[in-house]
Amino acid sequence: MRDERWQELLTRLEAPPGRFIGEYQAALKLAPEDWVLHANFGRLLEAAADEPAAAQQWQEVARLLPHEPDAWFQLANLAYNASSFVQAQGFFREALKRKPDLLEALNGLGLSLLAQGQADEAMRQFKSALRLAPSYSAARVNLAVAFANRGQIPAAMTEYRTILQLETNNLAARINLAKLLAGRGKPDEAIALFKEALALKPDEPAANFNLANALVAQGRHAEAIPYYQAAVRIKPDFAEARFNLAMEFSRLGNLAAALPQFAEVVRLQPDFVNARFNYGIALARQQYYAEAAEQFQETLQREPDHAGAKAALERARKLVKSQ
């Protein structure tokens, strides 16, 4: 009987969040001023991917408990997720008025400012969080990203190395540091870090993708292919990984494997000009001249001055006529 009760509970917990919306609505009719109900309903609606409705519930919590930071923080996160960065900034500041040492709000405010191009002020927020908690890795990662975006690569690398001293399993710091090392002409160090990241999380698409890129940069093309394939398997809409995989298959002469990858890339990103052009080249090499001509035409529609596509389209059309 005990096992049956626990199984029933587990089954209910596994149910889609939307199933419980009606129950919350009924409960709130009975207790409209219950801030706990509003907060829990907000979390449920967010889990059900109805963020505007979730925001309405958190507005109610803010009305009922205006002196508490949590509702303002939740509203800020929802606004940030909706790319309403100015609104998110205001909500984060409201949360910080009520709790100035709220690390997550300082970090969120920094991200909102960074998204608006206010790098100096964003970095001040990240540094404020780190003064309160030097081991708060989220703020340090974002500070390092801000340094890197400004071209201050040594400063960014120092921050990433600090994170890895404090938190040896930090995935983002390891991947980002590896990317910077690869860009600074240190591929061996970068490859080692990417492999460490994959040891921590084998199904991380960015680590697989960037490791493959680092191997390609060293001319180790055959070694790169399995990592591109892993990135695509884990994240099927990863268009850039598919494109690089298609290019590596083409390089090896495996056009049968390259073509479906190119086709998926242009489906995912119709305006990816380089993918369309190379898709056309691969089709032409397989003697699918009409299909190749179509891709060259699509390339020129998006980039009329593409010299390679102009010449290739002319050749493909001649070959279609000769078939």
PDB file of C-alpha atoms in Angstrom:
ATOM      1  CA  MET A   1       0.000   0.000   0.000  1.00  0.00           C
ATOM      2  CA  ARG A   2       2.862   2.365   0.811  1.00  0.00           C
ATOM      3  CA  ASP A   3       4.500   1.627  -2.549  1.00  0.00           C
ATOM      4  CA  GLU A   4       1.207   2.280  -4.333  1.00  0.00           C
ATOM      5  CA  ARG A   5       0.816   5.662  -2.598  1.00  0.00           C
ATOM      6  CA  TRP A   6       4.349   6.704  -3.564  1.00  0.00           C
ATOM      7  CA  GLN A   7       3.814   5.552  -7.137  1.00  0.00           C
ATOM      8  CA  GLU A   8       0.606   7.584  -7.323  1.00  0.00           C
ATOM      9  CA  LEU A   9       2.487  10.638  -6.062  1.00  0.00           C
ATOM     10  CA  LEU A  10       5.287  10.133  -8.596  1.00  0.00           C
ATOM     11  CA  THR A  11       2.753   9.790 -11.406  1.00  0.00           C
ATOM     12  CA  ARG A  12       1.108  13.061 -10.387  1.00  0.00           C
ATOM     13  CA  LEU A  13       4.486  14.826 -10.253  1.00  0.00           C
ATOM     14  CA  GLU A  14       5.313  13.611 -13.753  1.00  0.00           C
ATOM     15  CA  ALA A  15       2.084  15.036 -15.169  1.00  0.00           C
ATOM     16  CA  PRO A  16       2.392  18.071 -17.476  1.00  0.00           C
ATOM     17  CA  PRO A  17       2.246  21.348 -15.497  1.00  0.00           C
ATOM     18  CA  GLY A  18      -0.747  22.591 -17.462  1.00  0.00           C
ATOM     19  CA  ARG A  19      -2.875  19.858 -15.905  1.00  0.00           C
ATOM     20  CA  PHE A  20      -2.894  21.714 -12.571  1.00  0.00           C
ATOM     21  CA  ILE A  21      -3.804  25.207 -13.844  1.00  0.00           C
ATOM     22  CA  GLY A  22      -7.508  24.702 -13.195  1.00  0.00           C
ATOM     23  CA  GLU A  23      -6.825  23.615  -9.622  1.00  0.00           C
ATOM     24  CA  TYR A  24      -4.839  26.773  -8.915  1.00  0.00           C
ATOM     25  CA  GLN A  25      -7.505  28.967 -10.485  1.00  0.00           C
ATOM     26  CA  ALA A  26     -10.154  27.343  -8.295  1.00  0.00           C
ATOM     27  CA  ALA A  27      -8.001  27.735  -5.182  1.00  0.00           C
ATOM     28  CA  LEU A  28      -7.360  31.430  -5.917  1.00  0.00           C
ATOM     29  CA  LYS A  29     -11.095  32.092  -6.208  1.00  0.00           C
ATOM     30  CA  LEU A  30     -11.379  30.882  -2.624  1.00  0.00           C
ATOM     31  CA  ALA A  31      -8.280  32.748  -1.403  1.00  0.00           C
ATOM     32  CA  PRO A  32      -7.441  35.596  -3.817  1.00  0.00           C
ATOM     33  CA  GLU A  33      -5.110  37.298  -1.315  1.00  0.00           C
ATOM     34  CA  ASP A  34      -2.984  34.199  -0.642  1.00  0.00           C
ATOM     35  CA  TRP A  35       0.485  35.226  -1.825  1.00  0.00           C
ATOM     36  CA  VAL A  36       1.813  31.662  -1.533  1.00  0.00           C
ATOM     37  CA  LEU A  37      -0.808  30.433  -3.983  1.00  0.00           C
ATOM     38  CA  HIS A  38       0.041  33.248  -6.405  1.00  0.00           C
ATOM     39  CA  ALA A  39       3.768  32.477  -6.145  1.00  0.00           C
ATOM     40  CA  ASN A  40       3.329  28.756  -6.673  1.00  0.00           C
ATOM     41  CA  PHE A  41       0.916  29.381  -9.546  1.00  0.00           C
ATOM     42  CA  GLY A  42       3.517  31.687 -11.105  1.00  0.00           C
ATOM     43  CA  ARG A  43       6.133  28.946 -10.933  1.00  0.00           C
ATOM     44  CA  LEU A  44       3.686  26.430 -12.416  1.00  0.00           C
ATOM     45  CA  LEU A  45       2.796  28.739 -15.304  1.00  0.00           C
ATOM     46  CA  GLU A  46       6.463  29.339 -16.033  1.00  0.00           C
ATOM     47  CA  ALA A  47       7.026  25.568 -16.122  1.00  0.00           C
ATOM     48  CA  ALA A  48       4.055  25.362 -18.503  1.00  0.00           C
ATOM     49  CA  ALA A  49       5.816  27.938 -20.768  1.00  0.00           C
ATOM     50  CA  ASP A  50       3.163  30.616 -20.208  1.00  0.00           C
ATOM     51  CA  GLU A  51       5.510  33.370 -19.086  1.00  0.00           C
ATOM     52  CA  PRO A  52       3.083  36.324 -19.562  1.00  0.00           C
ATOM     53  CA  ALA A  53       0.566  34.613 -17.268  1.00  0.00           C
ATOM     54  CA  ALA A  54       3.374  33.785 -14.826  1.00  0.00           C
ATOM     55  CA  ALA A  55       4.330  37.471 -14.750  1.00  0.00           C
ATOM     56  CA  GLN A  56       0.734  38.369 -13.802  1.00  0.00           C
ATOM     57  CA  GLN A  57       0.949  36.078 -10.793  1.00  0.00           C
ATOM     58  CA  TRP A  58       4.253  37.576  -9.679  1.00  0.00           C
ATOM     59  CA  GLN A  59       2.739  41.046 -10.048  1.00  0.00           C
ATOM     60  CA  GLU A  60       0.111  39.925  -7.557  1.00  0.00           C
ATOM     61  CA  VAL A  61       2.811  38.691  -5.180  1.00  0.00           C
ATOM     62  CA  ALA A  62       4.565  42.055  -5.498  1.00  0.00           C
ATOM     63  CA  ARG A  63       1.284  43.810  -4.678  1.00  0.00           C
ATOM     64  CA  LEU A  64       0.634  41.608  -1.654  1.00  0.00           C
ATOM     65  CA  LEU A  65       4.249  41.642  -0.413  1.00  0.00           C
ATOM     66  CA  PRO A  66       5.791  44.832  -1.816  1.00  0.00           C
ATOM     67  CA  HIS A  67       8.635  44.798   0.707  1.00  0.00           C
ATOM     68  CA  GLU A  68       9.920  41.344  -0.331  1.00  0.00           C
ATOM     69  CA  PRO A  69      12.509  41.025  -3.166  1.00  0.00           C
ATOM     70  CA  ASP A  70      11.497  37.639  -4.570  1.00  0.00           C
ATOM     71  CA  ALA A  71       8.565  38.768  -6.731  1.00  0.00           C
ATOM     72  CA  TRP A  72      10.599  41.596  -8.254  1.00  0.00           C
ATOM     73  CA  PHE A  73      13.443  39.196  -8.967  1.00  0.00           C
ATOM     74  CA  GLN A  74      11.110  36.714 -10.650  1.00  0.00           C
ATOM     75  CA  LEU A  75       9.541  39.494 -12.724  1.00  0.00           C
ATOM     76  CA  ALA A  76      13.018  40.604 -13.752  1.00  0.00           C
ATOM     77  CA  ASN A  77      13.967  37.109 -14.907  1.00  0.00           C
ATOM     78  CA  LEU A  78      10.766  36.790 -16.926  1.00  0.00           C
ATOM     79  CA  ALA A  79      11.354  40.167 -18.572  1.00  0.00           C
ATOM     80  CA  TYR A  80      14.968  39.245 -19.339  1.00  0.00           C
ATOM     81  CA  ASN A  81      13.889  35.943 -20.908  1.00  0.00           C
ATOM     82  CA  ALA A  82      11.475  37.935 -23.099  1.00  0.00           C
ATOM     83  CA  SER A  83      14.374  40.220 -24.179  1.00  0.00           C
ATOM     84  CA  SER A  84      12.704  43.181 -22.433  1.00  0.00           C
ATOM     85  CA  PHE A  85      16.028  44.292 -21.032  1.00  0.00           C
ATOM     86  CA  VAL A  86      15.017  47.801 -19.928  1.00  0.00           C
ATOM     87  CA  GLN A  87      12.064  46.405 -17.997  1.00  0.00           C
ATOM     88  CA  ALA A  88      14.247  43.641 -16.543  1.00  0.00           C
ATOM     89  CA  GLN A  89      16.761  46.244 -15.398  1.00  0.00           C
ATOM     90  CA  GLY A  90      14.013  48.118 -13.533  1.00  0.00           C
ATOM     91  CA  PHE A  91      12.740  44.980 -11.817  1.00  0.00           C
ATOM     92  CA  PHE A  92      16.241  43.893 -10.790  1.00  0.00           C
ATOM     93  CA  ARG A  93      16.779  47.340  -9.262  1.00  0.00           C
ATOM     94  CA  GLU A  94      13.512  46.998  -7.357  1.00  0.00           C
ATOM     95  CA  ALA A  95      14.691  43.665  -5.956  1.00  0.00           C
ATOM     96  CA  LEU A  96      18.010  45.231  -4.956  1.00  0.00           C
ATOM     97  CA  LYS A  97      16.253  48.111  -3.168  1.00  0.00           C
ATOM     98  CA  ARG A  98      14.745  45.508  -0.894  1.00  0.00           C
ATOM     99  CA  LYS A  99      17.855  43.316  -0.605  1.00  0.00           C
ATOM    100  CA  PRO A 100      21.041  45.095  -1.753  1.00  0.00           C
ATOM    101  CA  ASP A 101      23.182  41.966  -1.319  1.00  0.00           C
ATOM    102  CA  LEU A 102      21.007  39.715  -3.503  1.00  0.00           C
ATOM    103  CA  LEU A 103      23.749  38.191  -5.642  1.00  0.00           C
ATOM    104  CA  GLU A 104      21.475  36.800  -8.338  1.00  0.00           C
ATOM    105  CA  ALA A 105      19.838  40.223  -8.796  1.00  0.00           C
ATOM    106  CA  LEU A 106      23.226  41.958  -9.091  1.00  0.00           C
ATOM    107  CA  ASN A 107      24.228  39.391 -11.707  1.00  0.00           C
ATOM    108  CA  GLY A 108      20.906  39.721 -13.526  1.00  0.00           C
ATOM    109  CA  LEU A 109      21.163  43.515 -13.523  1.00  0.00           C
ATOM    110  CA  GLY A 110      24.638  43.209 -15.008  1.00  0.00           C
ATOM    111  CA  LEU A 111      23.348  40.935 -17.771  1.00  0.00           C
ATOM    112  CA  SER A 112      20.477  43.321 -18.531  1.00  0.00           C
ATOM    113  CA  LEU A 113      22.893  46.234 -18.815  1.00  0.00           C
ATOM    114  CA  LEU A 114      25.299  44.193 -20.940  1.00  0.00           C
ATOM    115  CA  ALA A 115      22.451  43.332 -23.330  1.00  0.00           C
ATOM    116  CA  GLN A 116      21.853  47.078 -23.751  1.00  0.00           C
ATOM    117  CA  GLY A 117      25.501  47.783 -24.556  1.00  0.00           C
ATOM    118  CA  GLN A 118      26.251  49.348 -21.156  1.00  0.00           C
ATOM    119  CA  ALA A 119      29.378  47.293 -20.529  1.00  0.00           C
ATOM    120  CA  ASP A 120      31.024  49.553 -17.921  1.00  0.00           C
ATOM    121  CA  GLU A 121      27.952  49.660 -15.688  1.00  0.00           C
ATOM    122  CA  ALA A 122      27.357  45.923 -16.208  1.00  0.00           C
ATOM    123  CA  MET A 123      30.884  45.121 -15.097  1.00  0.00           C
ATOM    124  CA  ARG A 124      30.402  47.250 -11.982  1.00  0.00           C
ATOM    125  CA  GLN A 125      27.412  45.083 -11.049  1.00  0.00           C
ATOM    126  CA  PHE A 126      29.342  41.852 -11.581  1.00  0.00           C
ATOM    127  CA  LYS A 127      32.205  43.211  -9.469  1.00  0.00           C
ATOM    128  CA  SER A 128      29.764  44.248  -6.736  1.00  0.00           C
ATOM    129  CA  ALA A 129      28.491  40.678  -6.574  1.00  0.00           C
ATOM    130  CA  LEU A 130      32.042  39.357  -6.421  1.00  0.00           C
ATOM    131  CA  ARG A 131      32.991  41.707  -3.589  1.00  0.00           C
ATOM    132  CA  LEU A 132      30.154  40.188  -1.597  1.00  0.00           C
ATOM    133  CA  ALA A 133      30.947  36.599  -2.648  1.00  0.00           C
ATOM    134  CA  PRO A 134      34.272  36.057  -4.473  1.00  0.00           C
ATOM    135  CA  SER A 135      33.308  32.449  -5.236  1.00  0.00           C
ATOM    136  CA  TYR A 136      30.053  33.388  -6.999  1.00  0.00           C
ATOM    137  CA  SER A 137      31.018  31.872 -10.340  1.00  0.00           C
ATOM    138  CA  ALA A 138      28.039  33.101 -12.387  1.00  0.00           C
ATOM    139  CA  ALA A 139      29.057  36.742 -11.939  1.00  0.00           C
ATOM    140  CA  ARG A 140      32.718  35.946 -12.585  1.00  0.00           C
ATOM    141  CA  VAL A 141      31.891  34.104 -15.819  1.00  0.00           C
ATOM    142  CA  ASN A 142      29.829  37.071 -16.983  1.00  0.00           C
ATOM    143  CA  LEU A 143      32.603  39.490 -16.016  1.00  0.00           C
ATOM    144  CA  ALA A 144      35.044  37.401 -18.045  1.00  0.00           C
ATOM    145  CA  VAL A 145      32.668  37.435 -21.029  1.00  0.00           C
ATOM    146  CA  ALA A 146      32.458  41.225 -20.763  1.00  0.00           C
ATOM    147  CA  PHE A 147      36.258  41.473 -20.698  1.00  0.00           C
ATOM    148  CA  ALA A 148      36.518  39.216 -23.755  1.00  0.00           C
ATOM    149  CA  ASN A 149      33.885  41.213 -25.661  1.00  0.00           C
ATOM    150  CA  ARG A 150      35.992  44.323 -25.104  1.00  0.00           C
ATOM    151  CA  GLY A 151      39.110  42.594 -26.382  1.00  0.00           C
ATOM    152  CA  GLN A 152      40.665  42.367 -22.915  1.00  0.00           C
ATOM    153  CA  ILE A 153      41.569  38.718 -23.417  1.00  0.00           C
ATOM    154  CA  PRO A 154      44.261  38.374 -20.689  1.00  0.00           C
ATOM    155  CA  ALA A 155      41.839  39.809 -18.110  1.00  0.00           C
ATOM    156  CA  ALA A 156      39.108  37.404 -19.251  1.00  0.00           C
ATOM    157  CA  MET A 157      41.494  34.448 -19.066  1.00  0.00           C
ATOM    158  CA  THR A 158      42.524  35.443 -15.539  1.00  0.00           C
ATOM    159  CA  GLU A 159      38.876  35.418 -14.433  1.00  0.00           C
ATOM    160  CA  TYR A 160      38.242  32.006 -15.996  1.00  0.00           C
ATOM    161  CA  ARG A 161      41.341  30.569 -14.325  1.00  0.00           C
ATOM    162  CA  THR A 162      40.203  32.003 -10.995  1.00  0.00           C
ATOM    163  CA  ILE A 163      36.848  30.285 -11.414  1.00  0.00           C
ATOM    164  CA  LEU A 164      38.518  26.954 -12.127  1.00  0.00           C
ATOM    165  CA  GLN A 165      40.626  27.302  -8.984  1.00  0.00           C
ATOM    166  CA  LEU A 166      37.513  27.952  -6.906  1.00  0.00           C
ATOM    167  CA  GLU A 167      35.165  25.580  -8.729  1.00  0.00           C
ATOM    168  CA  THR A 168      37.097  22.906 -10.576  1.00  0.00           C
ATOM    169  CA  ASN A 169      34.026  21.457 -12.317  1.00  0.00           C
ATOM    170  CA  ASN A 170      32.765  24.722 -13.813  1.00  0.00           C
ATOM    171  CA  LEU A 171      31.852  23.846 -17.383  1.00  0.00           C
ATOM    172  CA  ALA A 172      31.292  27.341 -18.803  1.00  0.00           C
ATOM    173  CA  ALA A 173      34.638  28.629 -17.545  1.00  0.00           C
ATOM    174  CA  ARG A 174      36.476  25.638 -18.976  1.00  0.00           C
ATOM    175  CA  ILE A 175      34.833  25.929 -22.413  1.00  0.00           C
ATOM    176  CA  ASN A 176      35.211  29.716 -22.631  1.00  0.00           C
ATOM    177  CA  LEU A 177      38.852  29.615 -21.543  1.00  0.00           C
ATOM    178  CA  ALA A 178      39.529  26.915 -24.131  1.00  0.00           C
ATOM    179  CA  LYS A 179      37.966  29.070 -26.868  1.00  0.00           C
ATOM    180  CA  LEU A 180      40.167  32.001 -25.898  1.00  0.00           C
ATOM    181  CA  LEU A 181      43.271  29.792 -25.885  1.00  0.00           C
ATOM    182  CA  ALA A 182      42.384  28.466 -29.334  1.00  0.00           C
ATOM    183  CA  GLY A 183      42.035  32.029 -30.568  1.00  0.00           C
ATOM    184  CA  ARG A 184      45.432  32.902 -29.089  1.00  0.00           C
ATOM    185  CA  GLY A 185      47.195  30.151 -31.008  1.00  0.00           C
ATOM    186  CA  LYS A 186      47.367  27.614 -28.173  1.00  0.00           C
ATOM    187  CA  PRO A 187      45.413  24.703 -29.666  1.00  0.00           C
ATOM    188  CA  ASP A 188      46.942  21.969 -27.504  1.00  0.00           C
ATOM    189  CA  GLU A 189      45.873  23.679 -24.278  1.00  0.00           C
ATOM    190  CA  ALA A 190      42.445  24.386 -25.775  1.00  0.00           C
ATOM    191  CA  ILE A 191      41.921  20.786 -26.872  1.00  0.00           C
ATOM    192  CA  ALA A 192      42.894  19.515 -23.424  1.00  0.00           C
ATOM    193  CA  LEU A 193      40.334  21.811 -21.786  1.00  0.00           C
ATOM    194  CA  PHE A 194      37.580  20.863 -24.234  1.00  0.00           C
ATOM    195  CA  LYS A 195      38.233  17.193 -23.503  1.00  0.00           C
ATOM    196  CA  GLU A 196      38.080  17.899 -19.763  1.00  0.00           C
ATOM    197  CA  ALA A 197      34.725  19.619 -20.321  1.00  0.00           C
ATOM    198  CA  LEU A 198      33.428  16.557 -22.182  1.00  0.00           C
ATOM    199  CA  ALA A 199      34.647  14.298 -19.408  1.00  0.00           C
ATOM    200  CA  LEU A 200      32.440  16.334 -17.069  1.00  0.00           C
ATOM    201  CA  LYS A 201      29.481  16.490 -19.470  1.00  0.00           C
ATOM    202  CA  PRO A 202      29.736  14.324 -22.593  1.00  0.00           C
ATOM    203  CA  ASP A 203      26.428  15.608 -23.978  1.00  0.00           C
ATOM    204  CA  GLU A 204      27.478  19.274 -24.029  1.00  0.00           C
ATOM    205  CA  PRO A 205      27.004  20.403 -27.665  1.00  0.00           C
ATOM    206  CA  ALA A 206      29.203  23.514 -27.388  1.00  0.00           C
ATOM    207  CA  ALA A 207      32.156  21.517 -26.054  1.00  0.00           C
ATOM    208  CA  ASN A 208      31.841  18.924 -28.833  1.00  0.00           C
ATOM    209  CA  PHE A 209      31.532  21.655 -31.477  1.00  0.00           C
ATOM    210  CA  ASN A 210      34.448  23.724 -30.249  1.00  0.00           C
ATOM    211  CA  LEU A 211      36.679  20.697 -29.786  1.00  0.00           C
ATOM    212  CA  ALA A 212      35.962  19.722 -33.399  1.00  0.00           C
ATOM    213  CA  ASN A 213      36.825  23.267 -34.520  1.00  0.00           C
ATOM    214  CA  ALA A 214      40.113  23.148 -32.619  1.00  0.00           C
ATOM    215  CA  LEU A 215      41.001  19.806 -34.220  1.00  0.00           C
ATOM    216  CA  VAL A 216      40.186  21.157 -37.689  1.00  0.00           C
ATOM    217  CA  ALA A 217      42.445  24.148 -37.021  1.00  0.00           C
ATOM    218  CA  GLN A 218      45.272  21.664 -36.442  1.00  0.00           C
ATOM    219  CA  GLY A 219      44.467  19.805 -39.645  1.00  0.00           C
ATOM    220  CA  ARG A 220      43.052  16.812 -37.766  1.00  0.00           C
ATOM    221  CA  HIS A 221      39.922  16.631 -39.911  1.00  0.00           C
ATOM    222  CA  ALA A 222      39.025  12.964 -39.514  1.00  0.00           C
ATOM    223  CA  GLU A 223      39.261  13.275 -35.709  1.00  0.00           C
ATOM    224  CA  ALA A 224      36.901  16.248 -35.760  1.00  0.00           C
ATOM    225  CA  ILE A 225      33.988  14.519 -37.493  1.00  0.00           C
ATOM    226  CA  PRO A 226      32.752  12.418 -34.523  1.00  0.00           C
ATOM    227  CA  TYR A 227      32.608  15.537 -32.349  1.00  0.00           C
ATOM    228  CA  TYR A 228      30.599  17.467 -34.945  1.00  0.00           C
ATOM    229  CA  GLN A 229      28.310  14.435 -35.217  1.00  0.00           C
ATOM    230  CA  ALA A 230      27.879  14.382 -31.439  1.00  0.00           C
ATOM    231  CA  ALA A 231      27.011  18.100 -31.368  1.00  0.00           C
ATOM    232  CA  VAL A 232      24.367  17.564 -34.066  1.00  0.00           C
ATOM    233  CA  ARG A 233      22.967  14.460 -32.394  1.00  0.00           C
ATOM    234  CA  ILE A 234      22.623  16.273 -29.062  1.00  0.00           C
ATOM    235  CA  LYS A 235      21.286  19.501 -30.586  1.00  0.00           C
ATOM    236  CA  PRO A 236      19.626  18.758 -33.936  1.00  0.00           C
ATOM    237  CA  ASP A 237      19.008  22.448 -34.718  1.00  0.00           C
ATOM    238  CA  PHE A 238      22.700  23.337 -34.304  1.00  0.00           C
ATOM    239  CA  ALA A 239      23.038  24.709 -37.839  1.00  0.00           C
ATOM    240  CA  GLU A 240      26.668  25.798 -37.566  1.00  0.00           C
ATOM    241  CA  ALA A 241      27.750  22.357 -36.384  1.00  0.00           C
ATOM    242  CA  ARG A 242      25.824  20.749 -39.260  1.00  0.00           C
ATOM    243  CA  PHE A 243      27.489  23.114 -41.725  1.00  0.00           C
ATOM    244  CA  ASN A 244      30.974  22.323 -40.433  1.00  0.00           C
ATOM    245  CA  LEU A 245      30.169  18.605 -40.490  1.00  0.00           C
ATOM    246  CA  ALA A 246      28.981  18.905 -44.100  1.00  0.00           C
ATOM    247  CA  MET A 247      32.161  20.752 -45.046  1.00  0.00           C
ATOM    248  CA  GLU A 248      34.328  18.047 -43.468  1.00  0.00           C
ATOM    249  CA  PHE A 249      32.418  15.297 -45.278  1.00  0.00           C
ATOM    250  CA  SER A 250      32.900  17.256 -48.518  1.00  0.00           C
ATOM    251  CA  ARG A 251      36.593  17.639 -47.829  1.00  0.00           C
ATOM    252  CA  LEU A 252      36.868  13.860 -47.477  1.00  0.00           C
ATOM    253  CA  GLY A 253      34.870  13.328 -50.674  1.00  0.00           C
ATOM    254  CA  ASN A 254      31.923  11.798 -48.829  1.00  0.00           C
ATOM    255  CA  LEU A 255      29.292  13.856 -50.643  1.00  0.00           C
ATOM    256  CA  ALA A 256      26.511  11.371 -49.938  1.00  0.00           C
ATOM    257  CA  ALA A 257      26.933  12.167 -46.239  1.00  0.00           C
ATOM    258  CA  ALA A 258      27.454  15.900 -46.829  1.00  0.00           C
ATOM    259  CA  LEU A 259      24.282  16.543 -48.845  1.00  0.00           C
ATOM    260  CA  PRO A 260      21.675  15.802 -46.148  1.00  0.00           C
ATOM    261  CA  GLN A 261      23.639  17.954 -43.700  1.00  0.00           C
ATOM    262  CA  PHE A 262      23.703  20.891 -46.118  1.00  0.00           C
ATOM    263  CA  ALA A 263      19.987  20.394 -46.814  1.00  0.00           C
ATOM    264  CA  GLU A 264      19.151  20.558 -43.116  1.00  0.00           C
ATOM    265  CA  VAL A 265      21.308  23.657 -42.606  1.00  0.00           C
ATOM    266  CA  VAL A 266      19.484  25.650 -45.294  1.00  0.00           C
ATOM    267  CA  ARG A 267      16.162  24.439 -43.912  1.00  0.00           C
ATOM    268  CA  LEU A 268      17.116  25.652 -40.439  1.00  0.00           C
ATOM    269  CA  GLN A 269      18.700  28.883 -41.670  1.00  0.00           C
ATOM    270  CA  PRO A 270      17.408  29.810 -45.132  1.00  0.00           C
ATOM    271  CA  ASP A 271      19.621  32.918 -45.267  1.00  0.00           C
ATOM    272  CA  PHE A 272      22.879  31.071 -44.505  1.00  0.00           C
ATOM    273  CA  VAL A 273      24.512  32.121 -47.796  1.00  0.00           C
ATOM    274  CA  ASN A 274      27.749  30.172 -47.452  1.00  0.00           C
ATOM    275  CA  ALA A 275      25.814  26.991 -46.696  1.00  0.00           C
ATOM    276  CA  ARG A 276      23.622  27.432 -49.780  1.00  0.00           C
ATOM    277  CA  PHE A 277      26.620  28.058 -52.034  1.00  0.00           C
ATOM    278  CA  ASN A 278      28.516  25.025 -50.758  1.00  0.00           C
ATOM    279  CA  TYR A 279      25.350  22.920 -50.937  1.00  0.00           C
ATOM    280  CA  GLY A 280      25.164  23.860 -54.608  1.00  0.00           C
ATOM    281  CA  ILE A 281      28.814  22.893 -55.149  1.00  0.00           C
ATOM    282  CA  ALA A 282      28.239  19.505 -53.512  1.00  0.00           C
ATOM    283  CA  LEU A 283      25.104  18.905 -55.609  1.00  0.00           C
ATOM    284  CA  ALA A 284      26.966  19.811 -58.794  1.00  0.00           C
ATOM    285  CA  ARG A 285      29.792  17.423 -57.919  1.00  0.00           C
ATOM    286  CA  GLN A 286      27.160  14.699 -57.638  1.00  0.00           C
ATOM    287  CA  GLN A 287      25.805  15.775 -61.056  1.00  0.00           C
ATOM    288  CA  TYR A 288      22.536  17.097 -59.634  1.00  0.00           C
ATOM    289  CA  TYR A 289      22.880  20.155 -61.823  1.00  0.00           C
ATOM    290  CA  ALA A 290      19.287  21.415 -61.704  1.00  0.00           C
ATOM    291  CA  GLU A 291      19.234  21.261 -57.908  1.00  0.00           C
ATOM    292  CA  ALA A 292      22.662  22.912 -57.785  1.00  0.00           C
ATOM    293  CA  ALA A 293      21.444  25.729 -60.017  1.00  0.00           C
ATOM    294  CA  GLU A 294      18.531  26.280 -57.649  1.00  0.00           C
ATOM    295  CA  GLN A 295      20.904  26.701 -54.687  1.00  0.00           C
ATOM    296  CA  PHE A 296      23.150  29.087 -56.621  1.00  0.00           C
ATOM    297  CA  GLN A 297      20.060  31.113 -57.556  1.00  0.00           C
ATOM    298  CA  GLU A 298      18.961  31.208 -53.914  1.00  0.00           C
ATOM    299  CA  THR A 299      22.471  32.328 -52.964  1.00  0.00           C
ATOM    300  CA  LEU A 300      22.311  35.218 -55.439  1.00  0.00           C
ATOM    301  CA  GLN A 301      18.882  36.285 -54.230  1.00  0.00           C
ATOM    302  CA  ARG A 302      20.410  36.789 -50.812  1.00  0.00           C
ATOM    303  CA  GLU A 303      23.806  38.096 -51.964  1.00  0.00           C
ATOM    304  CA  PRO A 304      23.536  39.464 -55.522  1.00  0.00           C
ATOM    305  CA  ASP A 305      27.274  40.222 -55.791  1.00  0.00           C
ATOM    306  CA  HIS A 306      28.407  36.686 -54.909  1.00  0.00           C
ATOM    307  CA  ALA A 307      30.885  36.158 -57.768  1.00  0.00           C
ATOM    308  CA  GLY A 308      31.325  32.443 -57.138  1.00  0.00           C
ATOM    309  CA  ALA A 309      27.594  31.800 -57.252  1.00  0.00           C
ATOM    310  CA  LYS A 310      27.216  33.755 -60.509  1.00  0.00           C
ATOM    311  CA  ALA A 311      29.859  31.696 -62.294  1.00  0.00           C
ATOM    312  CA  ALA A 312      28.628  28.427 -60.776  1.00  0.00           C
ATOM    313  CA  LEU A 313      25.009  29.160 -61.759  1.00  0.00           C
ATOM    314  CA  GLU A 314      26.042  29.768 -65.348  1.00  0.00           C
ATOM    315  CA  ARG A 315      27.990  26.491 -65.491  1.00  0.00           C
ATOM    316  CA  ALA A 316      25.172  24.534 -63.819  1.00  0.00           C
ATOM    317  CA  ARG A 317      22.610  25.843 -66.293  1.00  0.00           C
ATOM    318  CA  LYS A 318      24.821  24.834 -69.246  1.00  0.00           C
ATOM    319  CA  LEU A 319      25.230  21.367 -67.788  1.00  0.00           C
ATOM    320  CA  VAL A 320      21.472  21.031 -67.283  1.00  0.00           C
ATOM    321  CA  LYS A 321      20.946  21.769 -70.978  1.00  0.00           C
ATOM    322  CA  SER A 322      23.610  19.265 -71.999  1.00  0.00           C
ATOM    323  CA  GLN A 323      22.080  16.410 -69.993  1.00  0.00           C
TER     324      GLN A 323
END
